[in-house]
Each structure stands twice: as C-alpha cells, then as structure tokens.
Amino acid sequence: MTLLRGRGYASVNYPTGMNLGGDPSQALIHATTMGAFVISLSSVDLGQGLKTVVAQCAAETLGMPMENVIVDTADTDTGPHCMGTFASRGTHRVGNAVIMAAREARDVMLAVAADELEVDAGDLETDGTGFVRLKGSPETKIHIADITLAAHFKQGRTISGRGIFLKERNYPVPETGEMDPDSCQAHACTVAEVEVDDETGVVTVLSLHNAYEIGRALNPAMAAQQVEGGGWMGVSHAVFESTEPYYPASRDHGPVDFCEYLMPGPAEIPVQSSVILERPASNGPFGAKGIGEMTANAPIPAIANAIFDACGVRLTTMPFTPESVLRGLDALRA
C-alpha cells in the first residue's frame, strides 16, 4: 500500500445575476417614530447573511448606526418585488435597491432636520452615531429620534424611500454573439492537496487554499465563511455525494435519508486558508460582486487535478469514488 500525494489547481469566473426577461429587485424603507429605519424586502436570507449586508448598506447610506436598521423580509404577497435569492444576485441586486431607497429616505430626513434646526438641508451631515449636525458647527445638531418625532407629529411627513435595481435583459449581437448577460463577474482559484491510497482507492482531501476576487467584501468575516462553507460543499460533491444516481427512480434505489446519504463529517473537513482580493465593481453596492454559488465550484476540479497529480488517474465523473480510482489505476497498469 502506498499513500500518494498530489496537488491540483482550478480557476473559475462566475457571473453576478442572470439574463432572463430582466433581473430586478425592489426595496422600501421607512422611519419609525423612535428613529429606527425599517427595510421591507421580499428577498430571502438563506443563512448567507443577506439581512446583515443590506442593513450595512442602509446604515452606511443613511449615515446612521446599524443598530437603527431593521430588515423585514416579509413575503411575496406583502413585500416589494424580488426575483429571488439565487444566481449569486442577492448582495448586488438587493444591496443596490436598498442604497437607492436609503438615499431617498436620507433626503427627507435631512429636510425635516433642516426645518427643525432652521438651516439649509445642504449644510447638514450625519455623524454616524444617530445625530444630524450642521457642517462646521457640530454643536448644532439633532438626534434621529427627535427628527422622526417631528416628522410624524409636527411636520406631518413620512421619512421613507423606494429603490429598484434592474439589470435589463440583454440580447446577443447576431453577427458576433457578443452580449452582456450579467452585471459583473467574480473570480477565484483553489489549490487542493489530496492523498490517494493506491490499495483502497480512498481519496482524502488534506487542504484547500482559496483566493477569491469578489469586488469588495462588505462583510469580510461572512465572505470568508461563505468561501469555506462552499469549500466544504465542493469536497462533498467531489468525493462523497451522488445526488441522483438512479434518476428518475431514485426513491426506489438511492439514499432516502441522511443516514444513507454520504457527506463529509468533522473528520473529513480539510484544512482551509482563504484570501479575499478586492477589485470593486463599478455597478456594485459599494463595489461588491456576488460570491454565493461560486464557492463550491473551484474545489471540485482542483481535487480532480490533485488526484491526477497523485496517481495519474483522470476522473471526469463525480463523485470520485474509490471504485473509480481503482478502475483508473487498473487501466494505467494495463
């Protein structure tokens, strides 16, 4: 028995959003009487952190603390329209829509504050702590709670805003095939190190080293978690999961619960290191691109290339099972 080690590389680029009949997302925002800002969305947070990121976008645009922002992901009956949480579009599409809504609400907020302070709205700024103040004269200021109370009960105004970001449908040029199907593209490279047992055919993924260019990381900690969680999924697809081996009759033959369905456990999770590269996108919210789905892509071909480097077997069908490795080794020996 020999344990063979190999290293493989793979690079990917991944589009942000899609090109169907247009790709829109809408956002609404309004201030409560006590100075909170409620963002209404139909976009769904699947656990990837969308609510956190859009709250950051709103807080930054409004110039208010993030604690003052409430994100309400209602449903498609009561919330503004959204195409959905897929295609790595959430941060880009929804973030842009929230920024547009927050800008509109900020203009009203400054107008109300200007009336209360008896100054021009163009001479006001936010300090990030909840106050609107006069430029060059920071002692002349008013708190957001007092602004919203004045708006509701004194001035009879609604501090609110609407935003919609639309990626319009794009058609190919018949002569060249040229088109603009997405808004921007993120890029990634993964280096995988594996160990292959030439007696049993078992592949062990030892480590993944990732570099991701995602425009701008609005929340670096969550971006790193997305990369490493996607790396786990990539390992799972590469050497464990056989999603529909007997389609369409999978219920008769395939796994029916998670006791039978193979996925990596804690002992199979490889060591990971991740680097985030920032090249801001001109049309992204504060330069951000989509990072969601692509994180599971690069590890798979990187692992396949590492297996080839280790033992010379080129595998092209997932999962890379011990049987497929042993058959490949037999073919090489023959």
Short mmCIF file of C-alpha atoms in Angstrom, two decimals:
data_model
loop_
_atom_site.label_atom_id
_atom_site.label_comp_id
_atom_site.label_asym_id
_atom_site.label_seq_id
_atom_site.Cartn_x
_atom_site.Cartn_y
_atom_site.Cartn_z
CA MET A 1 0.00 0.00 0.00
CA THR A 2 1.25 3.45 -0.90
CA LEU A 3 -0.26 6.81 0.06
CA LEU A 4 0.21 9.07 -2.93
CA ARG A 5 0.03 12.83 -2.53
CA GLY A 6 -0.92 15.33 -5.20
CA ARG A 7 -1.71 19.00 -5.67
CA GLY A 8 -4.21 20.45 -8.11
CA TYR A 9 -5.29 23.91 -9.19
CA ALA A 10 -8.52 25.23 -10.64
CA SER A 11 -9.72 28.71 -11.51
CA VAL A 12 -13.27 29.90 -12.14
CA ASN A 13 -15.11 33.06 -13.01
CA TYR A 14 -18.72 33.43 -12.04
CA PRO A 15 -21.46 35.84 -13.15
CA THR A 16 -23.46 38.01 -10.78
CA GLY A 17 -27.17 37.69 -11.54
CA MET A 18 -28.86 36.41 -14.65
CA ASN A 19 -30.30 37.37 -18.02
CA LEU A 20 -33.92 36.31 -18.25
CA GLY A 21 -36.62 38.87 -19.02
CA GLY A 22 -34.76 41.37 -16.84
CA ASP A 23 -33.43 40.93 -13.32
CA PRO A 24 -35.00 43.41 -10.84
CA SER A 25 -35.15 43.74 -7.07
CA GLN A 26 -37.05 46.36 -5.09
CA ALA A 27 -36.71 47.74 -1.57
CA LEU A 28 -38.81 50.02 0.62
CA ILE A 29 -37.61 51.87 3.70
CA HIS A 30 -39.39 53.98 6.29
CA ALA A 31 -38.55 55.53 9.64
CA THR A 32 -40.48 54.70 12.81
CA THR A 33 -41.47 57.30 15.37
CA MET A 34 -38.47 56.41 17.55
CA GLY A 35 -35.78 56.72 14.89
CA ALA A 36 -35.43 53.20 13.55
CA PHE A 37 -35.39 52.54 9.82
CA VAL A 38 -37.36 49.52 8.60
CA ILE A 39 -36.31 47.96 5.30
CA SER A 40 -39.07 45.94 3.63
CA LEU A 41 -37.95 43.21 1.22
CA SER A 42 -39.26 40.08 -0.43
CA SER A 43 -35.69 38.81 -0.67
CA VAL A 44 -34.94 35.78 1.48
CA ASP A 45 -31.92 35.29 3.71
CA LEU A 46 -30.99 31.62 3.31
CA GLY A 47 -28.35 31.86 6.01
CA GLN A 48 -25.74 33.53 3.82
CA GLY A 49 -26.09 36.85 5.65
CA LEU A 50 -28.20 38.92 3.25
CA LYS A 51 -30.05 40.71 6.07
CA THR A 52 -26.77 41.75 7.65
CA VAL A 53 -25.27 43.04 4.40
CA VAL A 54 -28.33 45.08 3.36
CA ALA A 55 -28.52 46.54 6.87
CA GLN A 56 -24.90 47.62 6.43
CA CYS A 57 -25.72 49.19 3.06
CA ALA A 58 -28.65 51.10 4.54
CA ALA A 59 -26.75 52.28 7.62
CA GLU A 60 -23.82 53.49 5.53
CA THR A 61 -26.08 55.37 3.13
CA LEU A 62 -28.27 56.90 5.81
CA GLY A 63 -25.29 57.78 7.99
CA MET A 64 -26.94 56.08 10.94
CA PRO A 65 -25.79 53.31 13.30
CA MET A 66 -26.50 49.80 12.11
CA GLU A 67 -28.46 49.24 15.34
CA ASN A 68 -31.06 51.66 13.96
CA VAL A 69 -31.81 49.44 10.96
CA ILE A 70 -34.43 46.70 10.97
CA VAL A 71 -34.66 44.34 7.98
CA ASP A 72 -38.10 42.82 7.36
CA THR A 73 -38.08 40.01 4.80
CA ALA A 74 -41.82 39.55 4.65
CA ASP A 75 -43.20 37.51 1.75
CA THR A 76 -44.04 37.92 -1.90
CA ASP A 77 -47.63 38.93 -1.13
CA THR A 78 -46.80 41.89 1.10
CA GLY A 79 -43.21 42.87 0.21
CA PRO A 80 -41.84 44.69 -2.83
CA HIS A 81 -40.91 42.56 -5.81
CA CYS A 82 -37.72 40.48 -5.91
CA MET A 83 -36.68 37.86 -8.45
CA GLY A 84 -35.34 35.65 -5.66
CA THR A 85 -32.28 34.55 -3.74
CA PHE A 86 -30.29 32.66 -6.35
CA ALA A 87 -27.73 33.28 -9.12
CA SER A 88 -25.39 34.96 -6.60
CA ARG A 89 -27.52 38.09 -7.04
CA GLY A 90 -28.64 38.98 -3.51
CA THR A 91 -25.92 41.37 -2.37
CA HIS A 92 -25.63 43.04 -5.78
CA ARG A 93 -29.28 43.45 -6.72
CA VAL A 94 -30.85 43.93 -3.29
CA GLY A 95 -27.93 45.96 -1.97
CA ASN A 96 -28.25 48.41 -4.85
CA ALA A 97 -32.02 48.69 -4.36
CA VAL A 98 -31.59 49.33 -0.62
CA ILE A 99 -28.99 52.03 -1.27
CA MET A 100 -31.39 53.78 -3.66
CA ALA A 101 -34.21 53.64 -1.10
CA ALA A 102 -31.94 54.83 1.71
CA ARG A 103 -30.75 57.81 -0.34
CA GLU A 104 -34.33 58.91 -0.89
CA ALA A 105 -35.14 58.49 2.81
CA ARG A 106 -31.96 60.36 3.79
CA ASP A 107 -33.00 63.37 1.69
CA VAL A 108 -36.32 63.56 3.57
CA MET A 109 -34.56 63.06 6.91
CA LEU A 110 -32.21 65.97 6.24
CA ALA A 111 -35.10 68.16 5.08
CA VAL A 112 -37.01 67.51 8.32
CA ALA A 113 -33.86 68.16 10.37
CA ALA A 114 -33.23 71.38 8.45
CA ASP A 115 -36.69 72.70 9.33
CA GLU A 116 -36.15 71.87 12.99
CA LEU A 117 -32.71 73.49 13.12
CA GLU A 118 -33.76 76.39 10.83
CA VAL A 119 -30.85 75.81 8.44
CA ASP A 120 -30.46 74.69 4.84
CA ALA A 121 -30.58 70.91 4.28
CA GLY A 122 -27.49 71.12 2.08
CA ASP A 123 -25.49 72.33 5.09
CA LEU A 124 -26.26 69.24 7.16
CA GLU A 125 -24.37 65.98 7.59
CA THR A 126 -24.70 62.82 9.66
CA ASP A 127 -22.11 61.82 12.25
CA GLY A 128 -22.75 58.06 12.22
CA THR A 129 -23.87 57.98 15.84
CA GLY A 130 -27.51 58.97 15.32
CA PHE A 131 -27.16 62.75 15.06
CA VAL A 132 -27.64 65.14 12.14
CA ARG A 133 -25.41 68.17 12.59
CA LEU A 134 -24.50 71.42 10.91
CA LYS A 135 -21.31 71.23 8.89
CA GLY A 136 -18.56 73.21 10.59
CA SER A 137 -20.68 73.67 13.69
CA PRO A 138 -21.05 70.23 15.31
CA GLU A 139 -22.74 71.63 18.42
CA THR A 140 -25.76 72.46 16.27
CA LYS A 141 -27.32 69.04 15.95
CA ILE A 142 -30.47 66.98 16.38
CA HIS A 143 -30.91 63.28 17.16
CA ILE A 144 -32.70 60.97 14.75
CA ALA A 145 -35.37 60.17 17.36
CA ASP A 146 -36.24 63.86 17.58
CA ILE A 147 -36.22 64.13 13.78
CA THR A 148 -38.68 61.27 13.33
CA LEU A 149 -40.93 62.53 16.12
CA ALA A 150 -41.03 65.96 14.46
CA ALA A 151 -41.73 64.37 11.08
CA HIS A 152 -44.66 62.34 12.40
CA PHE A 153 -46.28 64.66 14.91
CA LYS A 154 -45.21 68.18 13.89
CA GLN A 155 -44.44 68.35 10.19
CA GLY A 156 -46.74 65.56 9.02
CA ARG A 157 -44.10 63.98 6.81
CA THR A 158 -43.05 60.41 6.09
CA ILE A 159 -39.34 59.70 6.13
CA SER A 160 -39.29 56.95 3.54
CA GLY A 161 -37.70 55.85 0.31
CA ARG A 162 -38.13 53.46 -2.60
CA GLY A 163 -35.48 51.67 -4.58
CA ILE A 164 -35.41 49.34 -7.55
CA PHE A 165 -32.34 47.97 -9.26
CA LEU A 166 -32.92 46.46 -12.68
CA LYS A 167 -30.45 44.59 -14.83
CA GLU A 168 -32.20 44.91 -18.15
CA ARG A 169 -32.46 41.94 -20.47
CA ASN A 170 -29.65 41.83 -22.99
CA TYR A 171 -29.73 40.21 -26.41
CA PRO A 172 -26.76 38.80 -28.33
CA VAL A 173 -25.42 40.56 -31.41
CA PRO A 174 -26.33 38.11 -34.23
CA GLU A 175 -23.11 38.66 -36.15
CA THR A 176 -20.70 38.18 -33.25
CA GLY A 177 -22.62 36.59 -30.38
CA GLU A 178 -21.49 39.45 -28.16
CA MET A 179 -23.78 40.22 -25.23
CA ASP A 180 -23.89 41.46 -21.63
CA PRO A 181 -25.75 38.70 -19.73
CA ASP A 182 -24.68 39.73 -16.22
CA SER A 183 -23.62 42.78 -14.26
CA CYS A 184 -20.09 41.75 -13.30
CA GLN A 185 -18.05 38.63 -12.73
CA ALA A 186 -16.17 37.38 -9.69
CA HIS A 187 -13.06 35.21 -9.95
CA ALA A 188 -11.49 32.51 -7.82
CA CYS A 189 -8.69 30.00 -7.64
CA THR A 190 -8.41 26.96 -5.37
CA VAL A 191 -5.38 24.80 -4.69
CA ALA A 192 -6.26 21.34 -3.35
CA GLU A 193 -3.92 18.86 -1.71
CA VAL A 194 -5.05 15.24 -1.58
CA GLU A 195 -3.85 11.83 -0.53
CA VAL A 196 -4.77 8.75 -2.57
CA ASP A 197 -4.50 5.21 -1.20
CA ASP A 198 -3.49 3.09 -4.20
CA GLU A 199 -4.71 -0.11 -2.49
CA THR A 200 -8.20 1.00 -1.44
CA GLY A 201 -8.73 3.91 -3.85
CA VAL A 202 -9.80 6.19 -1.00
CA VAL A 203 -9.21 9.89 -1.65
CA THR A 204 -8.57 12.14 1.35
CA VAL A 205 -8.67 15.90 0.81
CA LEU A 206 -5.96 17.31 3.07
CA SER A 207 -6.26 21.05 2.45
CA LEU A 208 -7.85 23.75 0.32
CA HIS A 209 -6.20 27.12 -0.29
CA ASN A 210 -8.56 29.68 -1.78
CA ALA A 211 -8.19 33.11 -3.35
CA TYR A 212 -11.39 34.99 -4.28
CA GLU A 213 -11.78 38.30 -6.11
CA ILE A 214 -15.27 39.48 -5.19
CA GLY A 215 -15.31 43.20 -5.91
CA ARG A 216 -15.44 44.47 -2.35
CA ALA A 217 -16.09 42.37 0.73
CA LEU A 218 -18.86 44.29 2.51
CA ASN A 219 -18.55 41.92 5.45
CA PRO A 220 -15.12 40.20 5.35
CA ALA A 221 -15.94 37.70 8.10
CA MET A 222 -19.07 36.47 6.32
CA ALA A 223 -17.25 36.40 2.99
CA ALA A 224 -14.61 34.10 4.50
CA GLN A 225 -17.34 31.89 5.98
CA GLN A 226 -19.01 31.70 2.57
CA VAL A 227 -15.75 30.64 0.92
CA GLU A 228 -15.00 27.95 3.49
CA GLY A 229 -18.59 26.69 3.63
CA GLY A 230 -18.58 26.45 -0.15
CA GLY A 231 -15.26 24.61 0.08
CA TRP A 232 -16.96 22.01 2.28
CA MET A 233 -19.70 21.65 -0.33
CA GLY A 234 -17.10 21.27 -3.07
CA VAL A 235 -15.39 18.45 -1.17
CA SER A 236 -18.77 16.84 -0.61
CA HIS A 237 -19.66 16.98 -4.31
CA ALA A 238 -16.21 15.76 -5.35
CA VAL A 239 -15.73 12.67 -3.21
CA PHE A 240 -18.98 11.90 -1.36
CA GLU A 241 -22.31 12.98 -2.82
CA SER A 242 -24.07 11.14 -5.61
CA THR A 243 -27.08 13.38 -5.91
CA GLU A 244 -29.37 11.39 -8.24
CA PRO A 245 -27.60 8.14 -9.13
CA TYR A 246 -30.74 6.35 -10.27
CA TYR A 247 -32.80 9.27 -11.60
CA PRO A 248 -35.73 9.24 -12.20
CA ALA A 249 -36.30 6.20 -9.97
CA SER A 250 -34.03 7.39 -7.16
CA ARG A 251 -36.58 6.72 -4.44
CA ASP A 252 -36.50 3.03 -5.30
CA HIS A 253 -32.73 2.66 -5.21
CA GLY A 254 -30.98 5.77 -3.92
CA PRO A 255 -30.49 7.17 -0.42
CA VAL A 256 -33.70 8.27 1.27
CA ASP A 257 -32.35 9.95 4.42
CA PHE A 258 -29.14 11.47 5.81
CA CYS A 259 -28.16 8.18 7.44
CA GLU A 260 -27.65 6.76 3.94
CA TYR A 261 -26.64 9.93 2.10
CA LEU A 262 -22.88 10.46 2.27
CA MET A 263 -21.48 13.87 3.20
CA PRO A 264 -18.24 14.89 4.91
CA GLY A 265 -18.32 14.86 8.69
CA PRO A 266 -15.96 16.73 11.03
CA ALA A 267 -13.19 14.18 10.44
CA GLU A 268 -13.29 14.72 6.66
CA ILE A 269 -13.21 18.53 6.64
CA PRO A 270 -9.86 19.67 5.20
CA VAL A 271 -7.71 22.48 6.49
CA GLN A 272 -8.61 25.69 4.64
CA SER A 273 -6.98 29.05 4.12
CA SER A 274 -8.70 31.87 2.25
CA VAL A 275 -7.62 35.21 0.83
CA ILE A 276 -10.11 37.84 -0.34
CA LEU A 277 -8.98 40.12 -3.17
CA GLU A 278 -10.86 43.37 -3.72
CA ARG A 279 -11.34 44.87 -7.19
CA PRO A 280 -14.52 46.97 -6.80
CA ALA A 281 -17.20 46.63 -9.47
CA SER A 282 -18.39 49.97 -10.83
CA ASN A 283 -22.06 48.89 -10.68
CA GLY A 284 -21.96 47.00 -7.37
CA PRO A 285 -23.18 48.26 -3.99
CA PHE A 286 -20.02 49.91 -2.66
CA GLY A 287 -18.20 47.84 -5.29
CA ALA A 288 -19.45 44.37 -4.25
CA LYS A 289 -19.94 41.42 -6.60
CA GLY A 290 -21.79 38.14 -5.97
CA ILE A 291 -19.93 35.37 -4.13
CA GLY A 292 -22.66 32.87 -3.26
CA GLU A 293 -22.70 29.84 -5.54
CA MET A 294 -19.19 30.02 -6.95
CA THR A 295 -17.53 28.96 -3.70
CA ALA A 296 -18.50 25.30 -4.29
CA ASN A 297 -17.21 25.28 -7.87
CA ALA A 298 -13.43 25.69 -7.85
CA PRO A 299 -12.68 22.95 -5.26
CA ILE A 300 -14.14 20.18 -7.47
CA PRO A 301 -11.82 20.45 -10.49
CA ALA A 302 -8.93 21.31 -8.15
CA ILE A 303 -9.47 17.99 -6.35
CA ALA A 304 -9.75 16.15 -9.68
CA ASN A 305 -6.45 17.67 -10.81
CA ALA A 306 -4.84 16.78 -7.48
CA ILE A 307 -5.91 13.15 -7.88
CA PHE A 308 -4.36 13.12 -11.36
CA ASP A 309 -1.17 14.63 -9.96
CA ALA A 310 -1.06 11.99 -7.21
CA CYS A 311 -1.72 8.82 -9.19
CA GLY A 312 -2.18 9.66 -12.86
CA VAL A 313 -5.90 8.83 -12.93
CA ARG A 314 -8.04 11.39 -14.74
CA LEU A 315 -11.58 11.37 -13.32
CA THR A 316 -14.36 13.30 -15.03
CA THR A 317 -17.49 11.99 -13.28
CA MET A 318 -18.44 12.85 -9.72
CA PRO A 319 -18.16 11.60 -7.12
CA PHE A 320 -14.54 10.45 -7.29
CA THR A 321 -15.19 7.14 -5.56
CA PRO A 322 -12.62 4.53 -4.50
CA GLU A 323 -14.01 2.25 -7.22
CA SER A 324 -13.42 4.84 -9.93
CA VAL A 325 -9.87 5.45 -8.67
CA LEU A 326 -9.08 1.72 -8.62
CA ARG A 327 -10.52 1.20 -12.10
CA GLY A 328 -8.37 4.08 -13.30
CA LEU A 329 -5.26 2.57 -11.71
CA ASP A 330 -6.04 -0.81 -13.29
CA ALA A 331 -6.35 0.88 -16.68
CA LEU A 332 -2.98 2.56 -16.22
CA ARG A 333 -1.31 -0.70 -15.28
CA ALA A 334 -2.86 -2.43 -18.28
#
